[in-house]
Each structure stands twice: as structure tokens, then as C-alpha cells.
Short mmCIF file of C-alpha atoms in Angstrom, two decimals:
data_model
loop_
_atom_site.label_atom_id
_atom_site.label_comp_id
_atom_site.label_asym_id
_atom_site.label_seq_id
_atom_site.Cartn_x
_atom_site.Cartn_y
_atom_site.Cartn_z
CA MET A 20 94.54 125.92 120.52
CA ASN A 21 92.16 128.80 121.16
CA ASN A 22 94.04 131.95 120.18
CA GLU A 23 91.31 134.44 121.10
CA TYR A 24 92.48 137.03 123.64
CA ASP A 25 90.70 140.07 124.98
CA ALA A 26 93.54 141.91 126.81
CA ILE A 27 97.27 142.34 127.32
CA LEU A 28 98.77 142.09 130.81
CA VAL A 29 102.16 143.72 131.41
CA VAL A 30 103.80 141.88 134.32
CA SER A 31 106.71 143.51 136.09
CA PHE A 32 108.78 143.75 139.26
CA GLY A 33 107.45 146.96 140.79
CA GLY A 34 109.26 149.63 142.75
CA PRO A 35 108.72 152.18 145.50
CA GLU A 36 107.36 155.61 144.63
CA GLY A 37 108.28 157.47 147.81
CA PRO A 38 110.46 157.18 150.93
CA ASP A 39 107.77 155.45 153.00
CA ASP A 40 107.40 152.73 150.36
CA VAL A 41 111.03 151.58 150.41
CA ILE A 42 111.17 149.21 153.40
CA PRO A 43 107.73 147.59 152.76
CA PHE A 44 108.72 147.14 149.11
CA LEU A 45 112.06 145.52 149.98
CA GLU A 46 110.37 143.26 152.53
CA ASN A 47 108.10 142.06 149.71
CA VAL A 48 111.09 141.51 147.44
CA LEU A 49 113.13 139.57 150.00
CA ARG A 50 110.34 137.56 151.66
CA GLY A 51 111.49 133.93 151.94
CA LYS A 52 115.01 134.73 150.72
CA ASN A 53 118.21 134.25 152.68
CA VAL A 54 119.33 137.89 152.52
CA PRO A 55 120.81 139.52 155.65
CA ARG A 56 118.78 142.45 157.00
CA GLU A 57 121.92 144.61 156.88
CA ARG A 58 122.00 144.08 153.12
CA MET A 59 118.33 145.10 152.87
CA LEU A 60 119.01 148.32 154.79
CA GLU A 61 122.03 149.01 152.57
CA VAL A 62 119.86 148.68 149.45
CA ALA A 63 117.17 150.83 151.11
CA GLU A 64 119.75 153.60 151.42
CA HIS A 65 120.38 153.38 147.67
CA TYR A 66 116.69 154.09 147.07
CA GLN A 67 116.66 156.94 149.59
CA GLN A 68 119.49 158.62 147.65
CA PHE A 69 116.97 158.92 144.81
CA GLY A 70 114.14 160.22 146.98
CA GLY A 71 112.79 156.74 147.67
CA VAL A 72 111.58 156.46 144.07
CA SER A 73 112.52 153.70 141.65
CA PRO A 74 112.26 154.68 137.99
CA ILE A 75 110.75 151.32 137.03
CA ASN A 76 107.07 152.20 137.57
CA GLY A 77 107.38 155.42 135.60
CA GLN A 78 109.14 153.57 132.81
CA ASN A 79 106.46 150.90 132.75
CA ARG A 80 103.81 153.61 132.43
CA ALA A 81 105.75 155.03 129.48
CA LEU A 82 106.08 151.56 127.91
CA ILE A 83 102.34 150.94 128.27
CA ALA A 84 101.53 154.34 126.74
CA ALA A 85 103.83 153.61 123.78
CA LEU A 86 102.35 150.12 123.34
CA GLU A 87 98.79 151.50 123.48
CA GLU A 88 99.71 153.91 120.69
CA GLU A 89 101.33 151.08 118.70
CA LEU A 90 98.29 148.81 119.03
CA ALA A 91 95.86 151.64 118.26
CA ALA A 92 97.73 152.35 115.03
CA ASN A 93 98.44 148.80 113.90
CA GLY A 94 96.25 146.44 115.94
CA PRO A 95 95.31 144.24 117.56
CA LYS A 96 93.14 146.71 119.47
CA LEU A 97 93.29 145.19 122.95
CA PRO A 98 93.21 146.93 126.35
CA ILE A 99 96.43 146.84 128.37
CA TYR A 100 96.54 146.08 132.09
CA TRP A 101 99.55 146.18 134.39
CA GLY A 102 100.38 144.20 137.51
CA ASN A 103 103.54 143.94 139.63
CA ARG A 104 105.06 141.29 141.85
CA ASN A 105 106.32 143.53 144.64
CA TRP A 106 104.52 146.89 144.62
CA HIS A 107 101.38 148.61 143.44
CA PRO A 108 99.67 147.96 141.14
CA LEU A 109 99.90 144.41 142.51
CA LEU A 110 98.91 141.48 140.33
CA THR A 111 96.02 140.39 142.55
CA ASP A 112 94.43 143.83 142.37
CA THR A 113 94.95 143.97 138.61
CA LEU A 114 93.43 140.55 137.97
CA GLU A 115 90.44 141.49 140.15
CA GLN A 116 89.95 144.62 138.02
CA MET A 117 90.23 142.53 134.85
CA LYS A 118 87.58 140.16 136.22
CA GLN A 119 85.29 143.10 136.97
CA ASP A 120 85.86 144.38 133.43
CA GLY A 121 84.82 141.03 131.95
CA ILE A 122 88.31 140.03 130.73
CA GLN A 123 88.49 136.28 130.28
CA ARG A 124 91.82 135.60 128.59
CA ALA A 125 94.95 137.76 128.38
CA LEU A 126 98.40 137.57 126.90
CA GLY A 127 101.12 138.30 129.45
CA PHE A 128 104.21 140.33 128.56
CA PHE A 129 106.90 139.91 131.21
CA THR A 130 109.46 142.75 131.42
CA SER A 131 112.29 140.23 131.34
CA ALA A 132 114.07 139.10 128.18
CA PHE A 133 115.82 136.08 129.68
CA SER A 134 114.76 132.78 131.23
CA SER A 135 115.39 132.49 134.97
CA TYR A 136 113.39 131.68 138.07
CA SER A 137 112.79 135.33 138.99
CA GLY A 138 112.30 136.48 135.38
CA CYS A 139 110.00 133.69 134.21
CA ARG A 140 108.75 130.94 136.52
CA GLN A 141 108.27 133.18 139.56
CA TYR A 142 106.09 135.56 137.52
CA ARG A 143 103.98 132.58 136.45
CA GLU A 144 103.69 131.55 140.11
CA ASP A 145 102.74 135.14 141.01
CA ILE A 146 99.94 135.06 138.41
CA GLN A 147 98.71 131.69 139.67
CA ARG A 148 98.54 132.97 143.26
CA ALA A 149 96.71 136.08 142.10
CA GLN A 150 94.22 133.95 140.17
CA GLU A 151 93.60 131.82 143.26
CA ALA A 152 93.07 134.96 145.36
CA VAL A 153 90.59 136.41 142.84
CA GLY A 154 88.74 133.07 142.66
CA ASP A 155 86.09 132.06 140.14
CA GLY A 156 86.10 134.21 137.06
CA ALA A 157 89.77 135.20 137.29
CA PRO A 158 91.15 135.66 133.78
CA GLU A 159 93.46 133.14 132.17
CA VAL A 160 96.93 134.52 131.34
CA ASP A 161 99.20 133.02 128.68
CA LYS A 162 102.80 134.24 128.69
CA LEU A 163 104.45 135.58 125.54
CA ARG A 164 107.77 133.93 124.74
CA MET A 165 111.09 135.22 126.03
CA PHE A 166 112.61 137.62 123.52
CA PHE A 167 116.35 137.67 124.24
CA ASN A 168 117.19 136.90 120.60
CA HIS A 169 114.24 138.56 118.87
CA PRO A 170 115.45 140.95 116.14
CA GLY A 171 113.53 143.81 117.78
CA PHE A 172 115.31 143.43 121.12
CA ILE A 173 118.73 143.02 119.51
CA GLU A 174 118.27 145.96 117.12
CA ALA A 175 117.07 148.28 119.89
CA THR A 176 119.99 147.23 122.12
CA VAL A 177 122.47 147.86 119.30
CA ASP A 178 121.00 151.31 118.70
CA ARG A 179 121.30 152.20 122.41
CA ALA A 180 124.90 150.93 122.41
CA ARG A 181 125.82 153.06 119.40
CA GLU A 182 124.45 156.13 121.20
CA ALA A 183 126.75 155.39 124.16
CA LEU A 184 129.75 154.70 121.93
CA ALA A 185 129.20 158.11 120.32
CA GLU A 186 130.00 159.70 123.70
CA ILE A 187 133.59 158.46 123.41
CA PRO A 188 136.07 160.63 121.46
CA GLU A 189 136.29 159.35 117.90
CA GLU A 190 140.02 158.64 118.10
CA ARG A 191 139.42 156.22 121.02
CA ARG A 192 136.04 154.83 120.05
CA GLU A 193 137.16 151.69 118.20
CA GLN A 194 139.31 150.61 121.14
CA ALA A 195 136.50 150.88 123.69
CA THR A 196 135.75 147.71 125.66
CA ILE A 197 132.11 146.68 125.95
CA LEU A 198 130.75 145.16 129.15
CA PHE A 199 127.38 143.45 128.89
CA SER A 200 125.86 143.53 132.35
CA ALA A 201 123.05 141.47 133.88
CA HIS A 202 121.74 140.77 137.37
CA SER A 203 123.73 138.01 139.02
CA ILE A 204 121.88 134.97 140.34
CA PRO A 205 123.07 132.04 142.49
CA LEU A 206 125.02 129.40 140.58
CA ALA A 207 122.54 126.75 141.72
CA MET A 208 119.66 128.74 140.23
CA ALA A 209 121.63 129.36 137.02
CA ALA A 210 122.09 125.60 136.68
CA GLY A 211 118.30 125.18 136.55
CA CYS A 212 117.66 127.53 133.62
CA ARG A 213 119.14 128.89 130.39
CA TYR A 214 119.82 132.37 131.75
CA GLU A 215 123.58 132.34 131.25
CA THR A 216 123.38 130.67 127.83
CA GLN A 217 120.82 133.18 126.59
CA LEU A 218 122.82 136.14 127.93
CA LYS A 219 125.95 134.96 126.13
CA ASP A 220 123.96 134.47 122.93
CA ALA A 221 122.38 137.94 123.08
CA ALA A 222 125.72 139.58 123.91
CA GLN A 223 127.31 137.85 120.93
CA LEU A 224 124.49 138.97 118.62
CA VAL A 225 124.83 142.61 119.74
CA SER A 226 128.63 142.64 119.63
CA GLU A 227 128.68 141.28 116.07
CA ARG A 228 126.68 144.31 114.99
CA LEU A 229 128.91 146.82 116.78
CA GLY A 230 132.20 145.95 115.08
CA THR A 231 135.43 144.61 116.55
CA HIS A 232 135.21 145.89 120.12
CA PRO A 233 136.49 143.50 122.79
CA TRP A 234 133.56 142.48 124.96
CA HIS A 235 132.81 140.61 128.17
CA LEU A 236 129.71 139.42 130.01
CA VAL A 237 129.71 140.60 133.63
CA TYR A 238 127.24 140.54 136.49
CA GLN A 239 125.99 142.94 139.13
CA SER A 240 123.74 143.41 142.14
CA ARG A 241 124.29 140.10 143.97
CA SER A 242 122.43 140.06 147.28
CA GLY A 243 122.88 136.62 148.86
CA PRO A 244 125.06 135.55 151.79
CA PRO A 245 128.82 135.70 151.12
CA HIS A 246 129.29 131.92 151.27
CA GLN A 247 126.77 131.32 148.45
CA PRO A 248 128.37 131.26 144.96
CA TRP A 249 126.75 133.56 142.40
CA LEU A 250 127.46 134.21 138.72
CA GLU A 251 130.69 136.16 138.18
CA PRO A 252 132.67 138.25 137.37
CA ASP A 253 131.27 141.21 139.29
CA ILE A 254 131.27 144.33 137.13
CA CYS A 255 133.12 146.53 139.65
CA ASP A 256 135.79 143.88 140.22
CA PHE A 257 136.18 143.52 136.46
CA ILE A 258 136.60 147.27 135.89
CA THR A 259 139.17 147.33 138.70
CA GLU A 260 141.13 144.56 136.97
CA LEU A 261 141.00 146.40 133.65
CA GLY A 262 142.38 149.48 135.39
CA GLN A 263 145.21 147.48 136.93
CA GLN A 264 146.13 146.09 133.52
CA GLY A 265 146.41 149.67 132.24
CA GLU A 266 145.41 148.92 128.65
CA VAL A 267 141.80 150.16 128.56
CA GLN A 268 140.81 153.83 128.46
CA ASP A 269 137.09 153.54 127.79
CA VAL A 270 134.34 151.12 128.78
CA VAL A 271 130.76 151.07 127.53
CA ILE A 272 128.33 149.23 129.78
CA ILE A 273 125.33 147.70 128.03
CA PRO A 274 122.77 146.67 130.69
CA ILE A 275 121.47 143.86 128.48
CA GLY A 276 119.82 142.04 131.37
CA PHE A 277 117.40 144.93 132.01
CA VAL A 278 114.68 146.34 129.75
CA SER A 279 114.26 149.50 131.85
CA ASP A 280 116.24 151.49 134.39
CA HIS A 281 115.80 149.65 137.67
CA MET A 282 117.56 150.96 140.78
CA GLU A 283 120.24 148.38 139.99
CA VAL A 284 121.00 150.36 136.83
CA LEU A 285 120.89 153.81 138.44
CA PHE A 286 122.95 152.94 141.51
CA ASP A 287 125.05 149.86 140.68
CA LEU A 288 126.05 151.11 137.23
CA ASP A 289 125.64 154.89 137.06
CA THR A 290 126.97 155.43 140.59
CA GLU A 291 129.15 152.52 141.74
CA ALA A 292 130.61 151.27 138.45
CA LYS A 293 131.34 154.78 137.19
CA GLN A 294 132.98 155.63 140.51
CA VAL A 295 135.21 152.55 140.28
CA GLY A 296 136.13 153.52 136.72
CA SER A 297 137.07 157.01 137.87
CA GLU A 298 139.27 155.58 140.63
CA VAL A 299 141.23 153.36 138.21
CA GLY A 300 141.44 155.87 135.35
CA ILE A 301 138.82 154.41 133.01
CA HIS A 302 136.09 156.48 131.39
CA VAL A 303 132.77 154.64 131.76
CA ALA A 304 129.75 155.29 129.54
CA ARG A 305 126.45 153.49 130.04
CA ALA A 306 124.04 152.64 127.25
CA LYS A 307 120.36 153.27 127.89
CA THR A 308 118.11 150.29 128.41
CA VAL A 309 115.76 149.52 125.50
CA GLY A 310 112.88 151.17 127.40
CA VAL A 311 110.47 152.69 124.89
CA HIS A 312 112.75 152.39 121.86
CA PRO A 313 110.36 152.22 118.86
CA ARG A 314 111.80 148.93 117.61
CA PHE A 315 111.31 147.36 121.04
CA ILE A 316 107.69 148.51 121.20
CA THR A 317 107.11 147.16 117.70
CA MET A 318 108.62 143.85 118.85
CA ILE A 319 106.01 143.54 121.61
CA ARG A 320 103.24 144.02 119.04
CA GLU A 321 104.88 141.41 116.79
CA LEU A 322 104.99 138.91 119.67
CA ILE A 323 101.30 139.53 120.36
CA GLU A 324 100.35 139.10 116.69
CA GLU A 325 102.52 135.99 116.41
CA ARG A 326 100.76 134.32 119.33
CA ILE A 327 97.26 135.28 118.23
CA SER A 328 97.77 134.11 114.65
CA GLY A 329 99.54 130.87 115.58
CA THR A 330 102.00 131.44 112.74
CA ASP A 331 105.08 129.28 112.30
CA GLU A 332 107.09 132.43 111.52
CA ARG A 333 108.67 133.28 114.88
CA PRO A 334 111.66 135.58 114.27
CA ALA A 335 114.86 134.84 116.20
CA LEU A 336 118.52 135.55 115.59
CA GLY A 337 121.46 133.28 116.35
CA PRO A 338 121.75 129.54 116.96
CA LEU A 339 119.28 129.07 119.83
CA GLY A 340 116.12 129.73 117.84
CA PRO A 341 112.82 131.09 119.16
CA ASN A 342 112.01 130.30 122.78
CA HIS A 343 108.99 128.17 123.63
CA ASP A 344 105.54 129.70 124.06
CA VAL A 345 104.46 127.28 126.77
CA CYS A 346 107.06 126.63 129.46
CA PRO A 347 107.91 122.97 130.21
CA VAL A 348 107.14 121.65 133.68
CA ASP A 349 110.82 121.83 134.68
CA CYS A 350 111.45 125.28 133.18
CA CYS A 351 113.43 127.72 135.36
CA LEU A 352 113.16 125.75 138.59
CA ARG A 353 114.06 127.44 141.86
CA VAL A 354 117.18 125.50 142.84
CA THR A 355 118.71 126.63 146.13
CA GLU A 356 121.87 124.56 146.16
CA ILE A 357 124.07 122.66 143.75
CA LYS A 358 123.72 118.90 144.07
CA ARG A 359 127.08 117.21 144.38
#
């Protein structure tokens, strides 16, 4: 295998950067999906509460700046490009710029730790469409492996969790319940990938390093029609149940399914989940996403070096082992309904 690369491509979701961007952005996100327009307008209002600006683009800029510094100091010295699925800079525009710059082959870092259609295969489809649009001379892009159990991701997540636990009074800290939260997806889609298995594995790896706290994996931000089954339990429903049981005083939410603060983190966790906790008498703290944590940035460099060198040393914690570099043909298929 030819392991010569001349650039890094950060591939992400994208987000609006002003009030006028919100509806066009959401129309891009929901194109071809069975999501009621009322739900889209409801989500649009969430963005408008924050001035129509998602934090994700700013956080990706910060991640790229940190990674540029990391590569400048430690190598490999490769330029970093950035392209989004749903908002500027769009992947097609980025690949066209790479072509103009003479880039022939890039390594792609997807801002998603877990295997799913939207977090893996769809990004690969996005890149393929962008390559077709750019035409002859479009750069090749090879995806770095998913990193849900990489020591760098786990260590950074643990560090963020400890910061959140420190917000709880010391006399109550050991009794705090931890909720690992990730974006829900339809059950049919979950059946076509290892998303749920990988989430459970990562949550277990983090919880083992935090002590004896009770913990649960919960989901958030479902957007499909009510009749379609999605992964559960919903985080707000779960906090409500904890409140009704009357045994939990403190909850720490670890948004393990997100590497940066999407709107789903700012609104669904910091606003909705905390409000539900307040209503049922539970103090809710939220751990930061890994973002630009130094260990996470170092992990990205390690994944790049690993792929370039072709080494057999591919660090991974837990029983699942390192994820594949090259996705199988049937990896993370878009399944719309459960076959019975």
C-alpha cells in the first residue's frame, strides 16, 4: 500500500454562523430525511436562541489550529484542509481548492468517534460526491480509523469528566450518577452498524477510570417521526425517572458521542436536560467535550503517524480492539426499517 500523503482533511458536520444561515443549513441537514417540517422549525428556534450560530465551526477552527501546532512541533508537516457536509466550507469547495493546490492524496479525519451511517459511511459518500463534482484531478482521501477506544480519546474524556465531578460538593461526589450521552439514531440504522456496541465499550472504559459511580448510557436529540423507534432511553426521560425515584442528588452528563459542542450539546443538554433536573430536584453538571484537549490533539497526530508508517502497533483499549482502516463494503449501511 502506498502510504505517501500530502495533506490532512478534517471532515465535519458544519453549522450556521448567523441567523440567515439557519434554515438553509437545516434544509441541507434534513434533505431526503423523513423529518416533519414542524420539527425543523423547532430546531431552528434552538439555533436562534444562540444568535443563529452553532459553536461547531468555531470549535473546528480551534481544533485545526491546535493540530497545526502539534504537527509543526512533532511532524508530519502536512497542510490541513477542512470541509463540511452541511455548511461552508463545503467539501466540494475544499476538494476543488486542494486540487488547485496540487494535493493528490489526503488522510481524512472525521469528527466522529463512533461507527454509524451519519458518522462514517455518509461522510465517505459526501467525499465521493465532492470528488465527482471536482472531476479529474480531485484528490484521493483515505479515512483514519474510528477512535472510540483509542487511549487518547478515553484519557481526554476521563479528564473532562473529572473536571465536571469536581463541581459537585465533595461530600456528595462519590454518589453522583454518570450519564453517558450520545445522539440517538433509528433502531434500524443501529442494527446496521456497531454504534451502540462501541458506545457501551467506550462508556465502560471511561467509567472504570472514574471509580465506582453508577452509570448509564442514554440518548438525545431524536428527530424522526414518532412512530419510528429510535435508540433509548431519552436523557430527559431518564433524569425524570431518577427524580421520581428520589435517590439521586447529582448527575454528571458526559457527552461521549460528541467531540465538540454541537447545538445538541448546548440546547439539549445545557438547557433542556438541566431544566428537567431542576424540576425534579437533581443537580446536573455537564462535562466538556474533548474539543482541543491536548491528549485528544496528540491522538489525532498518532493516528496520522500510524497510518503513514503502516505500523502494526495500533493502540486501543478494551475488548473490541482497533477499528479497521478501510471500511468493508457493508460497513454502516443506511437501513431505514427493521426487516421482520
